[in-house]
mmCIF file with all atom_site columns, C-alpha atoms in Angstrom:
data_model
loop_
_atom_site.group_PDB
_atom_site.id
_atom_site.type_symbol
_atom_site.label_atom_id
_atom_site.label_alt_id
_atom_site.label_comp_id
_atom_site.label_asym_id
_atom_site.label_entity_id
_atom_site.label_seq_id
_atom_site.pdbx_PDB_ins_code
_atom_site.Cartn_x
_atom_site.Cartn_y
_atom_site.Cartn_z
_atom_site.occupancy
_atom_site.B_iso_or_equiv
_atom_site.pdbx_formal_charge
_atom_site.auth_seq_id
_atom_site.auth_comp_id
_atom_site.auth_asym_id
_atom_site.auth_atom_id
_atom_site.pdbx_PDB_model_num
ATOM 1  C CA . MET A 1 1  ? 0.120   0.001  -0.038  1.00 0.00 ? 1  MET A CA 1
ATOM 2  C CA . ALA A 1 2  ? 1.392   3.256  -1.460  1.00 0.00 ? 2  ALA A CA 1
ATOM 3  C CA . LYS A 1 3  ? 1.456   6.181  1.669   1.00 0.00 ? 3  LYS A CA 1
ATOM 4  C CA . ASN A 1 4  ? 2.648   9.909  1.821   1.00 0.00 ? 4  ASN A CA 1
ATOM 5  C CA . THR A 1 5  ? 5.051   11.131 3.188   1.00 0.00 ? 5  THR A CA 1
ATOM 6  C CA . GLY A 1 6  ? 3.517   15.210 2.821   1.00 0.00 ? 6  GLY A CA 1
ATOM 7  C CA . ARG A 1 7  ? 6.924   15.714 0.704   1.00 0.00 ? 7  ARG A CA 1
ATOM 8  C CA . SER A 1 8  ? 4.867   15.126 -3.022  1.00 0.00 ? 8  SER A CA 1
ATOM 9  C CA . THR A 1 9  ? 6.194   12.013 -2.907  1.00 0.00 ? 9  THR A CA 1
ATOM 10 C CA . ARG A 1 10 ? 5.321   8.541  -1.974  1.00 0.00 ? 10 ARG A CA 1
ATOM 11 C CA . LYS A 1 11 ? 6.151   5.383  -0.503  1.00 0.00 ? 11 LYS A CA 1
ATOM 12 C CA . GLY A 1 12 ? 6.126   2.260  -1.882  1.00 0.00 ? 12 GLY A CA 1
ATOM 13 C CA . SER A 1 13 ? 3.932   1.268  -5.071  1.00 0.00 ? 13 SER A CA 1
ATOM 14 C CA . VAL A 1 14 ? -0.231  1.513  -6.132  1.00 0.00 ? 14 VAL A CA 1
ATOM 15 C CA . THR A 1 15 ? -1.197  -2.140 -6.200  1.00 0.00 ? 15 THR A CA 1
ATOM 16 C CA . ALA A 1 16 ? -4.194  -3.254 -8.201  1.00 0.00 ? 16 ALA A CA 1
ATOM 17 C CA . ARG A 1 17 ? -3.241  0.358  -11.008 1.00 0.00 ? 17 ARG A CA 1
ATOM 18 C CA . THR A 1 18 ? -1.001  0.131  -13.465 1.00 0.00 ? 18 THR A CA 1
ATOM 19 C CA . GLN A 1 19 ? -0.523  3.801  -15.930 1.00 0.00 ? 19 GLN A CA 1
ATOM 20 C CA . MET A 1 20 ? -0.107  3.932  -19.596 1.00 0.00 ? 20 MET A CA 1
ATOM 21 C CA . LYS A 1 21 ? 0.352   6.832  -22.463 1.00 0.00 ? 21 LYS A CA 1
ATOM 22 C CA . HIS A 1 22 ? -2.731  7.096  -23.567 1.00 0.00 ? 22 HIS A CA 1
ATOM 23 C CA . PRO A 1 23 ? -2.163  6.681  -27.436 1.00 0.00 ? 23 PRO A CA 1
ATOM 24 C CA . SER A 1 24 ? -3.132  9.846  -29.379 1.00 0.00 ? 24 SER A CA 1
ATOM 25 C CA . ASN A 1 25 ? -1.575  12.458 -26.746 1.00 0.00 ? 25 ASN A CA 1
ATOM 26 C CA . PRO A 1 26 ? 2.225   11.546 -25.366 1.00 0.00 ? 26 PRO A CA 1
ATOM 27 C CA . LYS A 1 27 ? 1.497   13.875 -22.696 1.00 0.00 ? 27 LYS A CA 1
ATOM 28 C CA . HIS A 1 28 ? -1.561  11.995 -20.765 1.00 0.00 ? 28 HIS A CA 1
ATOM 29 C CA . SER A 1 29 ? -1.364  9.848  -18.808 1.00 0.00 ? 29 SER A CA 1
ATOM 30 C CA . LEU A 1 30 ? -4.148  6.785  -18.820 1.00 0.00 ? 30 LEU A CA 1
ATOM 31 C CA . LYS A 1 31 ? -5.133  4.584  -15.034 1.00 0.00 ? 31 LYS A CA 1
ATOM 32 C CA . ARG A 1 32 ? -6.059  1.733  -15.175 1.00 0.00 ? 32 ARG A CA 1
ATOM 33 C CA . ASP A 1 33 ? -7.833  -1.413 -13.460 1.00 0.00 ? 33 ASP A CA 1
ATOM 34 C CA . ALA A 1 34 ? -5.506  -4.315 -12.434 1.00 0.00 ? 34 ALA A CA 1
ATOM 35 C CA . THR A 1 35 ? -8.154  -6.768 -12.268 1.00 0.00 ? 35 THR A CA 1
ATOM 36 C CA . THR A 1 36 ? -11.090 -5.544 -14.486 1.00 0.00 ? 36 THR A CA 1
ATOM 37 C CA . GLY A 1 37 ? -8.831  -4.031 -16.937 1.00 0.00 ? 37 GLY A CA 1
ATOM 38 C CA . GLN A 1 38 ? -10.744 -0.856 -17.149 1.00 0.00 ? 38 GLN A CA 1
ATOM 39 C CA . PHE A 1 39 ? -9.256  2.591  -17.624 1.00 0.00 ? 39 PHE A CA 1
ATOM 40 C CA . MET A 1 40 ? -10.218 5.287  -14.543 1.00 0.00 ? 40 MET A CA 1
ATOM 41 C CA . SER A 1 41 ? -8.533  8.456  -15.095 1.00 0.00 ? 41 SER A CA 1
ATOM 42 C CA . GLY A 1 42 ? -7.114  10.255 -16.975 1.00 0.00 ? 42 GLY A CA 1
ATOM 43 C CA . MET A 1 43 ? -4.762  12.828 -16.559 1.00 0.00 ? 43 MET A CA 1
ATOM 44 C CA . LYS A 1 44 ? -1.052  15.594 -17.507 1.00 0.00 ? 44 LYS A CA 1
ATOM 45 C CA . GLY A 1 45 ? 1.650   14.635 -16.811 1.00 0.00 ? 45 GLY A CA 1
ATOM 46 C CA . SER A 1 46 ? 2.371   10.734 -15.091 1.00 0.00 ? 46 SER A CA 1
ATOM 47 C CA . TYR A 1 47 ? 0.469   9.154  -11.625 1.00 0.00 ? 47 TYR A CA 1
ATOM 48 C CA . LYS A 1 48 ? 2.876   9.812  -8.472  1.00 0.00 ? 48 LYS A CA 1
ATOM 49 C CA . GLY A 1 49 ? 3.179   6.367  -7.379  1.00 0.00 ? 49 GLY A CA 1
ATOM 50 C CA . VAL A 1 50 ? 0.927   4.120  -10.328 1.00 0.00 ? 50 VAL A CA 1
ATOM 51 C CA . ALA A 1 51 ? 3.551   1.712  -11.913 1.00 0.00 ? 51 ALA A CA 1
ATOM 52 C CA . GLN A 1 52 ? 3.786   1.226  -15.946 1.00 0.00 ? 52 GLN A CA 1
ATOM 53 C CA . GLU A 1 53 ? 2.575   -1.135 -17.708 1.00 0.00 ? 53 GLU A CA 1
ATOM 54 C CA . VAL A 1 54 ? 5.356   -2.416 -19.362 1.00 0.00 ? 54 VAL A CA 1
ATOM 55 C CA . ASP A 1 55 ? 7.739   -1.872 -14.994 1.00 0.00 ? 55 ASP A CA 1
ATOM 56 C CA . SER A 1 56 ? 8.991   -4.915 -13.595 1.00 0.00 ? 56 SER A CA 1
ATOM 57 C CA . ARG A 1 57 ? 6.443   -3.819 -10.795 1.00 0.00 ? 57 ARG A CA 1
ATOM 58 C CA . ARG A 1 58 ? 4.422   -5.809 -12.236 1.00 0.00 ? 58 ARG A CA 1
#
């Protein structure tokens, strides 16, 4: 379980979620639920503490 430190960082990774770059706009990221595969949200930049889909944490 990821914990906020209060210093704009997280300790650990967020479980059961992954992120990937948006196919049509690479400056945006999409967050996906790892168990159902549904997309949850998108944002400009990347999510803190959420593993990339091709990352070794998954």
